[in-house]
């Protein structure tokens, strides 16, 4: 049994090393001289949100490998990892849509409850919950997906991302909702794999 | 700071979208809702180091704009247009840097631009993701656009290459850290580790 465990560790080590590599150079195209680092890695979750702290030098990911489990990882400015795949021990089962906004000390996670209310909770950089969830807003949130941003000074932003429903597609025929018409076209282009999209 | 957390959100009101904010006290108390005098299709806001609220919004007419507000919701200046048309997403640093992140309308290629709090661009549009002729389009994954900008204008981007990444799927994380004088190893810091490339250069000779 011990032998098998060691083999698993070795496999994980080698697979990770094969895909995790960092390339670094000087980058001038942004209008400010920059040091560019790019790290390529293999993961089985989606990156939802990034926060970077220029003083402490870490990047915090909000990760959603499934509908209910979040993970966090952290890297130095040179993209060397010092915390990877740390699960966030919080139950997100009472939700329909979820968004996470990361900041220097952790993240703010907001989601739409099954009742339609929007709730938010704070976590620290290691993923531990800071207090219980706070109910922020009641409907109208129907068919909306909150987008959350947070910043080091403690402010969090949550905006709904409209999802196209049959009703919204119908309203595309009315000029007053140019927004919805545009979204409809964006959605079509996105589905075709070449669309301009909008996340806030 | 006084321990409060500001929450900024958009609600639908009869087919129009209005911006609201409210404060949550350190003890969890929820303060009354504050309506901002703007009509937006979407927005994010950032509480700045100077105590102001910096808002980047999507105007229903199809542009993005930046505007300063007090924490009580009062405008502190006019709105400045950032982009026309909308971009995919934006992020705001606490010292007023704004990162616009977008996918090119025609090619789908990622592109980015930095602005200050007054909406003035720091430079042209740029794409720091590495171009791979075998994977000709870099993109955000799905509906998420994981980008961040921090004090001083450092940029962080998570991206993938399309259409066919090797399996299992690969992620790429790119950081752009403003160059610091003496940072010879390019890790974003000026410390004793910068002696190594210095010595290597001396040994290599002219």
Tab-separated table of C-alpha atoms in Angstrom, chain A residues 36-137:
chain	number	residue	atom	x	y	z
A	36	UNK	CA	6.326	39.259	-18.844
A	37	UNK	CA	6.009	35.800	-17.304
A	38	UNK	CA	3.811	33.090	-18.732
A	39	UNK	CA	3.199	29.804	-16.940
A	40	UNK	CA	1.601	26.886	-18.726
A	41	UNK	CA	-0.058	24.273	-16.584
A	42	UNK	CA	-2.447	21.400	-16.716
A	43	UNK	CA	-5.520	21.633	-14.544
A	44	UNK	CA	-8.914	20.027	-14.308
A	45	UNK	CA	-10.798	23.101	-13.183
A	46	UNK	CA	-11.718	26.451	-14.683
A	47	UNK	CA	-10.160	29.691	-13.610
A	48	UNK	CA	-12.944	31.976	-12.485
A	49	UNK	CA	-11.163	34.961	-11.014
A	50	UNK	CA	-7.704	36.338	-10.340
A	51	UNK	CA	-6.464	38.746	-7.727
A	52	UNK	CA	-2.925	39.981	-7.601
A	53	UNK	CA	-1.173	41.761	-4.755
A	54	UNK	CA	1.814	43.782	-5.846
A	55	UNK	CA	3.193	44.037	-2.317
A	56	UNK	CA	2.872	40.497	-1.029
A	57	UNK	CA	3.333	39.057	-4.471
A	58	UNK	CA	0.687	36.470	-4.973
A	59	UNK	CA	-2.090	35.644	-7.346
A	60	UNK	CA	-5.271	34.162	-5.977
A	61	UNK	CA	-7.449	32.091	-8.200
A	62	UNK	CA	-11.114	31.498	-7.698
A	63	UNK	CA	-11.720	28.122	-9.224
A	64	UNK	CA	-14.844	26.212	-10.040
A	65	UNK	CA	-14.086	22.607	-10.930
A	66	UNK	CA	-17.709	21.755	-10.296
A	67	UNK	CA	-20.884	23.602	-9.533
A	68	UNK	CA	-20.390	23.447	-5.773
A	69	UNK	CA	-16.672	23.216	-5.025
A	70	UNK	CA	-14.212	26.088	-5.275
A	71	UNK	CA	-10.447	25.936	-5.126
A	72	UNK	CA	-7.757	28.532	-4.686
A	73	UNK	CA	-4.152	28.672	-5.849
A	74	UNK	CA	-1.455	31.288	-5.383
A	75	UNK	CA	1.673	32.210	-7.313
A	76	UNK	CA	4.513	34.678	-6.980
A	77	UNK	CA	4.844	37.563	-9.494
A	78	UNK	CA	7.326	35.333	-11.335
A	79	UNK	CA	4.554	32.711	-11.366
A	80	UNK	CA	6.217	30.260	-9.042
A	81	UNK	CA	3.448	28.447	-7.130
A	82	UNK	CA	3.294	28.514	-3.347
A	83	UNK	CA	-0.295	27.357	-2.818
A	84	UNK	CA	-2.059	25.130	-5.286
A	85	UNK	CA	-5.469	23.497	-5.372
A	86	UNK	CA	-6.592	24.398	-1.879
A	87	UNK	CA	-10.320	23.636	-1.571
A	88	UNK	CA	-12.630	26.230	-0.070
A	89	UNK	CA	-14.644	24.514	2.670
A	90	UNK	CA	-17.993	26.107	2.100
A	91	UNK	CA	-21.309	24.670	1.041
A	92	UNK	CA	-22.594	26.292	-2.128
A	93	UNK	CA	-25.467	23.938	-2.751
A	94	UNK	CA	-28.155	26.577	-2.158
A	95	UNK	CA	-27.519	28.451	-5.333
A	96	UNK	CA	-28.317	28.718	-8.981
A	97	UNK	CA	-25.555	30.960	-10.342
A	98	UNK	CA	-22.355	31.936	-8.669
A	99	UNK	CA	-19.565	34.430	-9.159
A	100	UNK	CA	-16.365	35.045	-7.261
A	101	UNK	CA	-14.380	38.242	-6.949
A	102	UNK	CA	-10.897	38.007	-5.527
A	103	UNK	CA	-8.981	40.674	-3.636
A	104	UNK	CA	-5.716	40.972	-1.724
A	105	UNK	CA	-6.876	39.196	1.391
A	106	UNK	CA	-9.146	36.598	-0.112
A	107	UNK	CA	-12.329	36.760	-2.115
A	108	UNK	CA	-16.000	37.612	-2.043
A	109	UNK	CA	-18.355	35.007	-3.449
A	110	UNK	CA	-21.892	35.904	-4.431
A	111	UNK	CA	-24.583	33.643	-5.712
A	112	UNK	CA	-28.267	33.575	-6.396
A	113	UNK	CA	-30.158	31.475	-3.906
A	114	UNK	CA	-32.833	29.104	-5.059
A	115	UNK	CA	-35.279	31.641	-3.620
A	116	UNK	CA	-33.924	34.282	-6.000
A	117	UNK	CA	-32.141	36.313	-3.342
A	118	UNK	CA	-28.510	37.249	-3.874
A	119	UNK	CA	-26.140	36.314	-1.079
A	120	UNK	CA	-22.430	36.953	-0.584
A	121	UNK	CA	-19.768	35.490	1.676
A	122	UNK	CA	-16.147	36.436	2.306
A	123	UNK	CA	-13.253	33.967	2.385
A	124	UNK	CA	-9.649	34.568	3.304
A	125	UNK	CA	-6.720	33.782	1.019
A	126	UNK	CA	-6.477	30.214	2.294
A	127	UNK	CA	-10.122	29.597	1.503
A	128	UNK	CA	-11.531	29.698	5.032
A	129	UNK	CA	-14.892	31.391	5.435
A	130	UNK	CA	-15.005	34.784	7.119
A	131	UNK	CA	-18.438	35.008	8.695
A	132	UNK	CA	-21.612	33.624	7.313
A	133	UNK	CA	-23.292	34.556	4.062
A	134	UNK	CA	-25.042	37.917	3.940
A	135	UNK	CA	-28.187	38.401	1.901
A	136	UNK	CA	-27.631	41.426	-0.301
A	137	UNK	CA	-30.503	41.854	-2.661
